[in-house]
Short mmCIF file of C-alpha atoms and ligand atoms in Angstrom, two decimals:
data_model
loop_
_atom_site.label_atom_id
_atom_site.label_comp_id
_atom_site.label_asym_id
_atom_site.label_seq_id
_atom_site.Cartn_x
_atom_site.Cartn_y
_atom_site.Cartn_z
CA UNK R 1 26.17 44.40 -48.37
CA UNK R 2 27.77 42.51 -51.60
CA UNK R 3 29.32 39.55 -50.07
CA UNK R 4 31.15 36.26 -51.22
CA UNK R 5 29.61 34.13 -48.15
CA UNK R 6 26.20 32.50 -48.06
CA UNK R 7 24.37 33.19 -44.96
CA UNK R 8 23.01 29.88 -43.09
CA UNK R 9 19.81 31.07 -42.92
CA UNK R 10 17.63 34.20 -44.28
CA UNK R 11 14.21 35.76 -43.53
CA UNK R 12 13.61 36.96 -46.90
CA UNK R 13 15.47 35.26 -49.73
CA UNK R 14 15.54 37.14 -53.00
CA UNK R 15 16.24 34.92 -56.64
CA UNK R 16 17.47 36.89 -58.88
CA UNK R 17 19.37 40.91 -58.84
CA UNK R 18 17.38 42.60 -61.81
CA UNK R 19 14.93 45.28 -61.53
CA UNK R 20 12.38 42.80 -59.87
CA UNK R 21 14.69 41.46 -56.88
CA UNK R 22 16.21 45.14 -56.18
CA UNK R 23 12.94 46.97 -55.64
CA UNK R 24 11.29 43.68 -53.92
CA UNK R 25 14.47 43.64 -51.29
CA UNK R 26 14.44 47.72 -50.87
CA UNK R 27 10.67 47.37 -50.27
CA UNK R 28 11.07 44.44 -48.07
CA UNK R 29 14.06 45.79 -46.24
CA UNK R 30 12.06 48.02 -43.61
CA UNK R 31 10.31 45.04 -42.01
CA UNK R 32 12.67 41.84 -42.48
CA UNK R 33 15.28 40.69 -40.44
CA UNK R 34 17.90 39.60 -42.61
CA UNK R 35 17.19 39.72 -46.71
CA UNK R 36 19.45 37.84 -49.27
CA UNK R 37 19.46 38.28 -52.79
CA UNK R 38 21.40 35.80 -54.84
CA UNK R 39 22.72 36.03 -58.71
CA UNK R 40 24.06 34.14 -60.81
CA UNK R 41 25.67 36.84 -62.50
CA UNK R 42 28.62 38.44 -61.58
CA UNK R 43 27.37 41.94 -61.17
CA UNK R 44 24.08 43.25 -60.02
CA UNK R 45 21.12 44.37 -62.58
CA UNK R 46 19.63 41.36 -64.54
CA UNK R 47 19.35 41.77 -67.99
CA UNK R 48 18.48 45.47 -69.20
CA UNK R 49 20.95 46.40 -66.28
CA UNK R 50 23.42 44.64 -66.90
CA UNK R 51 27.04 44.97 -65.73
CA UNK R 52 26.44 47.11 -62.53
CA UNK R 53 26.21 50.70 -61.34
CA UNK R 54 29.40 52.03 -63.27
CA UNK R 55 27.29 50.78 -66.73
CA UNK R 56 23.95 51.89 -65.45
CA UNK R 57 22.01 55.05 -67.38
CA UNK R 58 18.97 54.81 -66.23
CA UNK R 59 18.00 56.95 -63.13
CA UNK R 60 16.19 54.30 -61.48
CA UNK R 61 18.63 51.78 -61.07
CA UNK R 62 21.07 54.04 -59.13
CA UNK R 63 18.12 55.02 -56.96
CA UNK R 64 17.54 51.54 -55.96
CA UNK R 65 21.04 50.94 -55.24
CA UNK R 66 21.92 53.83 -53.59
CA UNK R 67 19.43 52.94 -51.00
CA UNK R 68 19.55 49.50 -50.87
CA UNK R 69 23.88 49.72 -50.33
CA UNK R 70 22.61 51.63 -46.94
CA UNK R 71 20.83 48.85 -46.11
CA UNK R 72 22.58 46.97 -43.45
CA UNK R 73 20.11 44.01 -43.53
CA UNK R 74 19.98 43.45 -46.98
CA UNK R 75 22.92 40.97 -48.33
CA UNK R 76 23.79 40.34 -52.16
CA UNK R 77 25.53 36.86 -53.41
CA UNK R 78 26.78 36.83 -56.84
CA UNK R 79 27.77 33.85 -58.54
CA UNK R 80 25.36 31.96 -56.83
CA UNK R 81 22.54 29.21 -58.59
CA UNK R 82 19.77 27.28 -57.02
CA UNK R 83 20.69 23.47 -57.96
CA UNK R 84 18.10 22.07 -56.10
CA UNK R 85 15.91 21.49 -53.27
CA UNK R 86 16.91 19.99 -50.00
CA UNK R 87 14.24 20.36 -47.92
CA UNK R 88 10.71 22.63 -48.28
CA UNK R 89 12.63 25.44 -47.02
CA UNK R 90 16.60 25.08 -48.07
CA UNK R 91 18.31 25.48 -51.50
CA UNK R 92 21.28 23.66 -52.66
CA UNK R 93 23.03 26.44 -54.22
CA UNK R 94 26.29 26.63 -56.28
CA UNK R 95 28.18 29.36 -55.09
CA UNK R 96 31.24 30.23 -57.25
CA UNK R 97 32.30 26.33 -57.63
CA UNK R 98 31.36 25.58 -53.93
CA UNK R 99 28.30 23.94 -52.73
CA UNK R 100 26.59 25.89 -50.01
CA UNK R 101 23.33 25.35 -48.45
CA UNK R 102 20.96 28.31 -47.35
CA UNK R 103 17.66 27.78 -45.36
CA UNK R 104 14.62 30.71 -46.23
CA UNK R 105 11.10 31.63 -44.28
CA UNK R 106 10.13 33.53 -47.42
CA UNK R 107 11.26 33.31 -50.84
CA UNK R 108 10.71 35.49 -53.68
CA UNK R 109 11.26 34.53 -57.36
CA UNK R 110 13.13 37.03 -59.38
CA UNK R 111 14.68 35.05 -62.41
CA UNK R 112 13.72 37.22 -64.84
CA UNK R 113 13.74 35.71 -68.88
CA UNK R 114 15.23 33.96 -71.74
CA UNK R 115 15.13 33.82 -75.19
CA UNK R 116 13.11 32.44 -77.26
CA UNK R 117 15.57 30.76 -80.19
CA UNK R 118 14.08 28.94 -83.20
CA UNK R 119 16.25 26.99 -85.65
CA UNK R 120 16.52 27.60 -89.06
CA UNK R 121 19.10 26.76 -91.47
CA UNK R 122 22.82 27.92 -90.27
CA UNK R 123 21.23 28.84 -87.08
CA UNK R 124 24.16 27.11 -85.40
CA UNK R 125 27.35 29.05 -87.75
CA UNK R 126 29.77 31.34 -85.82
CA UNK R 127 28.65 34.51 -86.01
CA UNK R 128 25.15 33.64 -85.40
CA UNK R 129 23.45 34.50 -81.43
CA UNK R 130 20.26 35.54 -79.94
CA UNK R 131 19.19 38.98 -80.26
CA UNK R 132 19.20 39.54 -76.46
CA UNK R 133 22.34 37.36 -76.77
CA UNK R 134 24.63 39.64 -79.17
CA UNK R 135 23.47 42.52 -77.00
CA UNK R 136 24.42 40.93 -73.77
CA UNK R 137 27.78 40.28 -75.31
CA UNK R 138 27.93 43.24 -76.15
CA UNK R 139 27.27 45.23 -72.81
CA UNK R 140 30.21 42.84 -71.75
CA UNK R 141 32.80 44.45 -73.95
CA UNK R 142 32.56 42.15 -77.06
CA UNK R 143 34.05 44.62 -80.02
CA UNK R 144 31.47 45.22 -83.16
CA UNK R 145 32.99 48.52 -84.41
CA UNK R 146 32.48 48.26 -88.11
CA UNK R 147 30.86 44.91 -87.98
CA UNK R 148 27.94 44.41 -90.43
CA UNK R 149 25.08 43.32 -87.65
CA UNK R 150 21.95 42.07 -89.26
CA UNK R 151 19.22 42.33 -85.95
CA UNK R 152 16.46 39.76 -86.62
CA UNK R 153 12.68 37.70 -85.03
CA UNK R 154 10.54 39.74 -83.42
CA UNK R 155 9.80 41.90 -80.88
CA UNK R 156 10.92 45.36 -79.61
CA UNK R 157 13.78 43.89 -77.89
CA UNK R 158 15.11 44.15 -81.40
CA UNK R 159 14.85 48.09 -81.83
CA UNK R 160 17.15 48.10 -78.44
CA UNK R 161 19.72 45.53 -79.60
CA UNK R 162 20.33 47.41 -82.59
CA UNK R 163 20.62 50.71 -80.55
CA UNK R 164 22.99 49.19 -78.70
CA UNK R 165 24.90 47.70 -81.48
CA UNK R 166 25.14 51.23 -83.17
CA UNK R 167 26.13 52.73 -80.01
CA UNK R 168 29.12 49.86 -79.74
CA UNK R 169 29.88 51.09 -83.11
CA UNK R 170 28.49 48.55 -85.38
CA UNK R 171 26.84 48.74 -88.54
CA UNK R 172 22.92 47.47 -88.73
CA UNK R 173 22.78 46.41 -92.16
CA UNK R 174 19.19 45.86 -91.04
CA UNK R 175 16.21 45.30 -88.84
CA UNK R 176 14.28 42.27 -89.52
CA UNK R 177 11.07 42.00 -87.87
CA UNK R 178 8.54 39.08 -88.89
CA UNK R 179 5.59 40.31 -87.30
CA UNK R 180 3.12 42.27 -90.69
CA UNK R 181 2.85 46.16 -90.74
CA UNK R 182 -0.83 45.43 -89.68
CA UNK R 183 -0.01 43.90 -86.48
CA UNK R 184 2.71 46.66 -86.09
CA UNK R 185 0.53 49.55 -86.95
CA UNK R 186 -2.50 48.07 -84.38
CA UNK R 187 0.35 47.60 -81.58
CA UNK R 188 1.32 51.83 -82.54
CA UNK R 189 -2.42 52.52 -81.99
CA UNK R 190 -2.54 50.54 -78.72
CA UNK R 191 0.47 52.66 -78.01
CA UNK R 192 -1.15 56.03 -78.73
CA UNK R 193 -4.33 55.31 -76.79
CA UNK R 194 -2.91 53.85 -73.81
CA UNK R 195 0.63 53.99 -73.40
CA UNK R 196 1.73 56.93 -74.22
CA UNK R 197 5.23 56.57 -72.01
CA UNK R 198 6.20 53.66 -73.83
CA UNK R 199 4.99 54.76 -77.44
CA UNK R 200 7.43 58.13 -76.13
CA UNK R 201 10.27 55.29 -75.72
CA UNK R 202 9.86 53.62 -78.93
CA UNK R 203 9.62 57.13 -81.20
CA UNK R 204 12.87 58.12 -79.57
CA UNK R 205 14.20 54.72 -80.48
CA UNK R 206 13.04 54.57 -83.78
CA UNK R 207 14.42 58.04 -84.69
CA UNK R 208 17.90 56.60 -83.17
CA UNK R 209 18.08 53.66 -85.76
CA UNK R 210 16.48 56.02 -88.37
CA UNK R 211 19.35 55.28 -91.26
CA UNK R 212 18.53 51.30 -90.44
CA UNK R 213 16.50 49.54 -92.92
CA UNK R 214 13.53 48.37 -91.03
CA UNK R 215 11.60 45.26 -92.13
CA UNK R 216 8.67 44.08 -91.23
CA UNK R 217 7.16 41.04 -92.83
CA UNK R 218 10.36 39.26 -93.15
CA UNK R 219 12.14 36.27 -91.60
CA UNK R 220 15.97 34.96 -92.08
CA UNK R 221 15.29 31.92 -94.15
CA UNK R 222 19.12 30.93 -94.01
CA UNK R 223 22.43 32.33 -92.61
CA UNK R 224 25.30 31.02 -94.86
CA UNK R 225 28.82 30.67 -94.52
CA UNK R 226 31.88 28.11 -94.78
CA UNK R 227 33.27 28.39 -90.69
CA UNK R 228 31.66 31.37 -90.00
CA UNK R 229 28.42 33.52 -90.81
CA UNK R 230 28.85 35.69 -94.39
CA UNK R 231 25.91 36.57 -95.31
CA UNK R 232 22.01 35.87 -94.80
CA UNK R 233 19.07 34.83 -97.14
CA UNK R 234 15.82 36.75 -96.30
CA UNK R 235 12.27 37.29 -96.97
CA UNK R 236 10.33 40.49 -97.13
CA UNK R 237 6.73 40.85 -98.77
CA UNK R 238 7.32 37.37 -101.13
CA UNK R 239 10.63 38.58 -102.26
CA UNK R 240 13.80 36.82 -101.45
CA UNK R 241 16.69 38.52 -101.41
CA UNK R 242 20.88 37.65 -99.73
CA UNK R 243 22.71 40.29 -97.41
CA UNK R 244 26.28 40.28 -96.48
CA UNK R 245 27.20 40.61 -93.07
CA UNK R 246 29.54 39.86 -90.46
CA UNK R 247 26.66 38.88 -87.34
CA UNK R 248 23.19 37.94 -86.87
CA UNK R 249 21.34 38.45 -83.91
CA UNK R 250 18.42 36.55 -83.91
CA UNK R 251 15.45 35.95 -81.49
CA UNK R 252 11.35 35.97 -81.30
CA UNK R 253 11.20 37.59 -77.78
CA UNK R 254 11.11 36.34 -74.21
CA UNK R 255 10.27 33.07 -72.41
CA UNK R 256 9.91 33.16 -68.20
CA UNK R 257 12.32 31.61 -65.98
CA UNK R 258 10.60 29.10 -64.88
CA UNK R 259 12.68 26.44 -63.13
CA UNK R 260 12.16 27.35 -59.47
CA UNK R 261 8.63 28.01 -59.62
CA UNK R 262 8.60 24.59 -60.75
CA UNK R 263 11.23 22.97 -58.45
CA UNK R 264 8.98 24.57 -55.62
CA UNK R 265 5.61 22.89 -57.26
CA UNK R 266 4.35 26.35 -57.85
CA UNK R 267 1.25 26.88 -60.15
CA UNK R 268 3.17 28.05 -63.67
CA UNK R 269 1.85 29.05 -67.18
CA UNK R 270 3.78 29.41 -70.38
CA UNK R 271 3.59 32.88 -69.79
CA UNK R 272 4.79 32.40 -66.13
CA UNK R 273 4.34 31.29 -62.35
CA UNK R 274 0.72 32.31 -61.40
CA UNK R 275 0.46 35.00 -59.01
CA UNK R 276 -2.54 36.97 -57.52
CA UNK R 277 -2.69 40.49 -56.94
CA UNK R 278 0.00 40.46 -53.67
CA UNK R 279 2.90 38.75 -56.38
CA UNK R 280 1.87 35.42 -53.85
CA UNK R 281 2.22 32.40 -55.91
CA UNK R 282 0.13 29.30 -54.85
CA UNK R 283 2.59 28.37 -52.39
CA UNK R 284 1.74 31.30 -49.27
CA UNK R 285 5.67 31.21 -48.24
CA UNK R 286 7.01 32.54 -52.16
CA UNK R 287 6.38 35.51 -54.50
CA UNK R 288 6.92 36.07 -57.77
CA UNK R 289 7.82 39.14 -59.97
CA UNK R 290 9.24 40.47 -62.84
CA UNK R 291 9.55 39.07 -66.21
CA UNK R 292 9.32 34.83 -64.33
CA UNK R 293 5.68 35.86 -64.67
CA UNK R 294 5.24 37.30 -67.24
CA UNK R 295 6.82 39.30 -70.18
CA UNK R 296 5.98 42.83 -69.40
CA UNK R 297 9.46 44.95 -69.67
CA UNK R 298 11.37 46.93 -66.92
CA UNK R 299 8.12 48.60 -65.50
CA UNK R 300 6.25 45.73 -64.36
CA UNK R 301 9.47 44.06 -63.39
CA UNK R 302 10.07 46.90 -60.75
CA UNK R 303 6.41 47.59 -59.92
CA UNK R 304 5.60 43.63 -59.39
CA UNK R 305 9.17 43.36 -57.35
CA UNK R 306 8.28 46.51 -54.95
CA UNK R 307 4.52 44.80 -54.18
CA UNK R 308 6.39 41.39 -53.62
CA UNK R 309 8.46 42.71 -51.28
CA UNK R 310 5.77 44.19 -49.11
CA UNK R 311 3.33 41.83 -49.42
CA UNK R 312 6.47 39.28 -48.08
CA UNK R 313 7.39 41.76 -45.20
CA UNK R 314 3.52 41.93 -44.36
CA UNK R 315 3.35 45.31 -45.54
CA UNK R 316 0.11 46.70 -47.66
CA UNK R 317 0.85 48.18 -51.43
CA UNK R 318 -0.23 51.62 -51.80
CA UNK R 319 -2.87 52.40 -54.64
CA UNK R 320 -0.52 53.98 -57.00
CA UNK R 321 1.43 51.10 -57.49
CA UNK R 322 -1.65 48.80 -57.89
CA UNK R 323 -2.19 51.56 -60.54
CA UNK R 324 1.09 51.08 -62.06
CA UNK R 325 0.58 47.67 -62.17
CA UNK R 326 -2.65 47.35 -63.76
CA UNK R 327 -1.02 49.07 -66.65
CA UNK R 328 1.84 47.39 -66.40
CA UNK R 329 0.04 44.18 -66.87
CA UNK R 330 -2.11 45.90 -69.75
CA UNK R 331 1.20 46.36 -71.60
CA UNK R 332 2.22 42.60 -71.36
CA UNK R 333 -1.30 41.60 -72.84
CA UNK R 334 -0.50 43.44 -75.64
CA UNK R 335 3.45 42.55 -75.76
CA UNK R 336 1.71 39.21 -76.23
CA UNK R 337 -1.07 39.21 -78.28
CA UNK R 338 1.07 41.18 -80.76
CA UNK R 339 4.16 39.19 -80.31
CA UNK R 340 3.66 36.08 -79.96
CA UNK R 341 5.17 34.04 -82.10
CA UNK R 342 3.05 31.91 -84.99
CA UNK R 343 2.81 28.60 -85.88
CA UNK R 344 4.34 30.15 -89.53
CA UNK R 345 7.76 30.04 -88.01
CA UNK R 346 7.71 26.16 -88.39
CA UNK R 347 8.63 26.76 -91.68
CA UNK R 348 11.47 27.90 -91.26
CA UNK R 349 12.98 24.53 -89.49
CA UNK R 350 13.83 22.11 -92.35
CA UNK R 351 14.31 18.32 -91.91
CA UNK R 352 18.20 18.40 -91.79
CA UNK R 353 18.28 21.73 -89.84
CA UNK R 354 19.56 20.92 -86.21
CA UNK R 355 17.18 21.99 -83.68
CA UNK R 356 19.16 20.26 -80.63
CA UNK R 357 22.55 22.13 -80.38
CA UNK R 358 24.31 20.36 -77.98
CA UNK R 359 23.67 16.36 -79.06
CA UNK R 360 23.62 17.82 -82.68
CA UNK R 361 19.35 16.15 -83.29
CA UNK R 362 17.84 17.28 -86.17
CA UNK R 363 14.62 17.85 -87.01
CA UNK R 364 14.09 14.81 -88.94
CA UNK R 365 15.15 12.75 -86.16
CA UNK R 366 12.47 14.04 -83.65
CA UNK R 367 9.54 14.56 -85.81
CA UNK R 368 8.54 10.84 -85.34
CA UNK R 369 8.07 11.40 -81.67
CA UNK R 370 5.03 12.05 -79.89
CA UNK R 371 5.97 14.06 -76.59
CA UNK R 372 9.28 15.52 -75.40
CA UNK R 373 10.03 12.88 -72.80
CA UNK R 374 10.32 10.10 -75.88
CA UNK R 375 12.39 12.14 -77.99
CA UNK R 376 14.59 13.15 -75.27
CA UNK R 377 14.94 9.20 -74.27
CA UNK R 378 15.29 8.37 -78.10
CA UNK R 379 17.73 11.07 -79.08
CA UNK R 380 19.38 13.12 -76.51
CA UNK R 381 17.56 16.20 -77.73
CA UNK R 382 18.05 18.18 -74.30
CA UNK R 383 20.43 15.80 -72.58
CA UNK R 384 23.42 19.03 -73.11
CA UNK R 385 24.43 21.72 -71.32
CA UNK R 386 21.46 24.01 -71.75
CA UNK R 387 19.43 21.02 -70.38
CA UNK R 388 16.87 21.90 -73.01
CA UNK R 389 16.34 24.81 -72.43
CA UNK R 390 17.17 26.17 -75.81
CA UNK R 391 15.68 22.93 -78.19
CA UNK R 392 12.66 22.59 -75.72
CA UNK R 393 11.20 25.73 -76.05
CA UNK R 394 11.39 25.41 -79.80
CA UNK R 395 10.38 21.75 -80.12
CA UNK R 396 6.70 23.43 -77.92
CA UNK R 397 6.80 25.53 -80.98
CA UNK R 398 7.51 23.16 -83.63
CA UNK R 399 5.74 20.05 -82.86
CA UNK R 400 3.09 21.20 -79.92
CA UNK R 401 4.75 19.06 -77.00
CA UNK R 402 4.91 20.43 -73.08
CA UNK R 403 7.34 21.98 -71.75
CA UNK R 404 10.47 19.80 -70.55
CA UNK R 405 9.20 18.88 -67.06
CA UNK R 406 11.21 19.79 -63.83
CA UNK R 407 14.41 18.06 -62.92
CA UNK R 408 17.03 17.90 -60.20
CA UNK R 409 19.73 19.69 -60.07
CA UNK R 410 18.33 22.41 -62.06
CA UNK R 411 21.46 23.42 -63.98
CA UNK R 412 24.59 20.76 -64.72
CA UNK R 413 26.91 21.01 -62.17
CA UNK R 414 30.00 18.69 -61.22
CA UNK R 415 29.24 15.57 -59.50
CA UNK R 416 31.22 17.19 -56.18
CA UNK R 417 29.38 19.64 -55.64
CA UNK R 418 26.09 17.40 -55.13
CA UNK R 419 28.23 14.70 -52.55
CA UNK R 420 29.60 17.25 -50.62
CA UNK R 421 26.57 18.01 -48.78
CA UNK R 422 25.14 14.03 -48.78
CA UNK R 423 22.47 15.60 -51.53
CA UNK R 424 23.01 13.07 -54.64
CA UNK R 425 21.20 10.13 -53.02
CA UNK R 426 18.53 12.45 -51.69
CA UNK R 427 18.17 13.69 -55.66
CA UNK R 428 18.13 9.83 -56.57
CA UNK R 429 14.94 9.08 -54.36
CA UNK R 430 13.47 11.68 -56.01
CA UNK R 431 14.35 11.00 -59.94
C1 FAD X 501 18.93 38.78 -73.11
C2 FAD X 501 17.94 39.84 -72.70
C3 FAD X 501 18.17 41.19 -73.03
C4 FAD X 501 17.24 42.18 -72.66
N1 FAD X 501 17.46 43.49 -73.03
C5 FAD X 501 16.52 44.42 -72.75
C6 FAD X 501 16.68 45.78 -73.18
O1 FAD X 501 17.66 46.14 -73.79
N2 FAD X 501 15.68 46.67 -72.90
C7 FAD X 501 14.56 46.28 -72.21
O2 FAD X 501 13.67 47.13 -71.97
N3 FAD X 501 14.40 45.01 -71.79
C8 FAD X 501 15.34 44.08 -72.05
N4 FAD X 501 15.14 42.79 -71.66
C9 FAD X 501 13.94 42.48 -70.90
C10 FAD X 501 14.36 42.53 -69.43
O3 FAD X 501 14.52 41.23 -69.00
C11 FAD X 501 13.42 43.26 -68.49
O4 FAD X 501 13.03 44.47 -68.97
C12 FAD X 501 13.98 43.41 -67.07
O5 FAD X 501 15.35 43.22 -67.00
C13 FAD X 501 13.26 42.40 -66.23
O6 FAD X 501 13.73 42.46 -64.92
P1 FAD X 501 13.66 41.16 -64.00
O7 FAD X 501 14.23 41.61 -62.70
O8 FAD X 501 12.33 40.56 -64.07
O9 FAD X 501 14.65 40.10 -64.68
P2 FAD X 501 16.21 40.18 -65.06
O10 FAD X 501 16.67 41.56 -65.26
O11 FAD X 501 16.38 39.21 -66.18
O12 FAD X 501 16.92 39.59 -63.76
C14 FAD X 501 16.81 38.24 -63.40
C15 FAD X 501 18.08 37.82 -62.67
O13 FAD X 501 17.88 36.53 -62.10
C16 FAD X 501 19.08 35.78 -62.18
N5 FAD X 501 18.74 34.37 -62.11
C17 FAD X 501 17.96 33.65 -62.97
N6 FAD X 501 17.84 32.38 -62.55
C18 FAD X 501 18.56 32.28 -61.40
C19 FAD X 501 18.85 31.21 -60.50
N7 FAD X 501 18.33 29.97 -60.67
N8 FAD X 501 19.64 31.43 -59.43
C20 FAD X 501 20.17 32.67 -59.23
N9 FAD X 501 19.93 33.75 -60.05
C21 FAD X 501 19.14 33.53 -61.13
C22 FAD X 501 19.67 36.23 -63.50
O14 FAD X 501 21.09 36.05 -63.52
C23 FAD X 501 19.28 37.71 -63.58
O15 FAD X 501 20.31 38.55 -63.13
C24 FAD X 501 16.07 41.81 -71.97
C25 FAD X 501 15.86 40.45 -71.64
C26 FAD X 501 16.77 39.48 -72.00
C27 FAD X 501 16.51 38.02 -71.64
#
């Protein structure tokens, strides 16, 4: 079942081992010959299970696994990243440090999210992470017992970073969310009328952070310190005001995945790769599902996953979970159009403030540029190790420009690992 080696070749092959990929390859797994689901993480669950079944709380997850471990078809590859394409139907695929190949009839896209980051000054101080980001660290055994955590952007995500942060121990000095107490109090309404499992969810969350000091209206103008983050300047209702504390955890939600949908010429949206109502993207040989189209929470994730996985095995989806998916995908459209984060949040970049980590680029320095490609050619915003995809989801934010376009090998990987399989000249042609 869990296995170091890369099958040759796979009927179904499954990206990603969150919620999405788990139900899509238990679904699938009745009428496929040979499934494989590769990670690049270590351990199986994506992000809101993350670190495996000994971690796991929630029900659901150890249902999936316990059938899916009986599954003598169904093989699961961790360590494991698509570089690149080799041909229409074979990935070039990192595999703990080794370059493996693996050739696919079907392929489903599972690759879940990532933040979205926006600079601001002292963004870049030790101390300073995402808000997914301090709570993935976190999960992996990262020690905040009485740390001063300050949880910060926008989004529910924050509500369950600081109930994991209290749970780890920490202290959350406090919650602060930028999004007004209208918008909040319409997305609470929304809640009430039509979603009343999740509205059950966030009450019981709420009442767990119930000593926090909750925000709303505010942003994190600054995070100061000398070599490492001491303390914070924020905003709330006009007022300005400086908190002490030990770790900020900042982020304003989730962006798709989005890099194989567009390695594989997919149709994708900001918001995700297109899919119709079988999870088939515009290519008739790969699905999608789960958060890589669209921001929608665990739900959809494993809802959109089991549909995938029939409609890739040829199977039919039963009404209820067309059911579960319509509301599913209700949710997201409201997730977004009360989340979404506005064109205010410029402000908060100022000229010096670095908005390209890795080559150190300020804001100063790309302003003059019309598109991404130029600034990227003109500064090295992008050129690091996150490949942009940190400073070029902001840069869409702060100066309207695409998306950073698709490139081969999708992530940096050592120059070895492309010439042992003859692939680097192949890449070359197609720069
Ligand atoms: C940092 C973070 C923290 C989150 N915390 C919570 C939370 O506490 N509560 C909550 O309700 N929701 C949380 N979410 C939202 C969460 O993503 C979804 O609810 C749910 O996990 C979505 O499931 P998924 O299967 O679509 O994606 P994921 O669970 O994200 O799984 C995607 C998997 O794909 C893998 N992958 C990505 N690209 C590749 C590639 N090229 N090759 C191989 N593997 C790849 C990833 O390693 C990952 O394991 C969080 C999201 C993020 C980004």
């Amino acid at each position: 079942m869990i296995s170091a080696i890369l099958p040759f070749s796979t009927d179904i092959l499954i990206l990603g081992a969150g919620p999405a990929g788990l139900a899509a390859a238990l679904a699938a797994s009745s009428h496929a010959q040979t499934i494989t689901i590769v990670d690049e993480n270590a351990m199986l669950g994506g992000q809101i299970w993350r670190g495996g079944p000994v971690k796991w709380q929630d029900k659901r997850a150890h249902a999936l696994w316990q059938k899916l471990s009986h599954c003598q078809n169904v093989r699961v590859v961790f360590s494991a990243r698509v570089l690149a394409q080799k041909s229409s139907h074979t990935f070039l695929l990192d595999v703990a440090g080794v370059a493996q190949l693996i050739s696919w009839n079907k392929l489903i896209i599972c690759t879940g999210a990532r933040e979205l980051l926006l600079p601001f000054p002292g963004w870049t101080l030790p101390g300073v992470t995402g808000a997914g980001g301090l709570q993935a660290l976190v999960k992996g055994g990262m020690p905040v017992q009485g740390q001063r955590v300050v949880v910060a952007g926008s989004g529910p995500l924050l509500l369950a970073v600081a109930a994991t942060v209290i749970k780890a121990g920490g202290e959350v000095v406090s919650i602060v969310e930028s999004k007004s107490s209208r918008q909040l109090m319409a997305f609470f309404w929304s809640l009430v009328k039509a979603h009343r499992g999740k509205l059950l969810q966030s009450l019981k969350l709420f009442w767990s952070l119930k000593h926090v000091y909750y925000r709303h209206d505010a942003r994190v103008l600054e995070a100061k310190g000398d070599h490492r983050l001491r303390s914070i300047v924020l905003r709330h209702q006009e007022k300005t005001t400086e908190l002490n504390c030990d770790l900020l955890a900042c982020g304003f939600g989730l962006l798709p995945n989005l890099e194989i949908g567009n390695l594989l010429g997919c149709q994708v949206q900001d918001n995700g790769i297109v899919v119709n109502e079988k999870q088939g993207s515009s290519r008739p040989d790969v699905w999608a599902a789960g958060e890589a189209c669209g921001i929608g929470g665990v739900d959809k994730a494993l809802v959109e996953g089991h549909i995938a996985g029939l409609s890739a095995s040829a199977q039919l989806a039963g009404g209820r979970a067309l059911q579960s998916r319509a509301r599913a995908w209700q949710f997201a459209a409201l997730l977004k159009a009360t989340f979404e984060p506005d064109h205010g949040l410029r402000d908060l970049c100022k000229p010096s403030t670095l908005v390209c980590r890795c080559e150190d680029v300020t804001a100063s320095q790309l302003v003059e540029y019309g598109d991404w490609r130029t600034a990227k050619l003109m500064t090295r915003a992008g050129m690091g190790a996150c490949q942009g995809r940190i400073c070029g989801a902001a840069c869409q934010l702060l100066f309207n420009w695409d998306a950073p376009g698709m490139r081969q090998p999708v992530f940096p990987t050592k120059s070895s690992t492309l010439a042992a399989l003859g692939a680097a000249s192949k890449l070359e042609e197609n720069r």
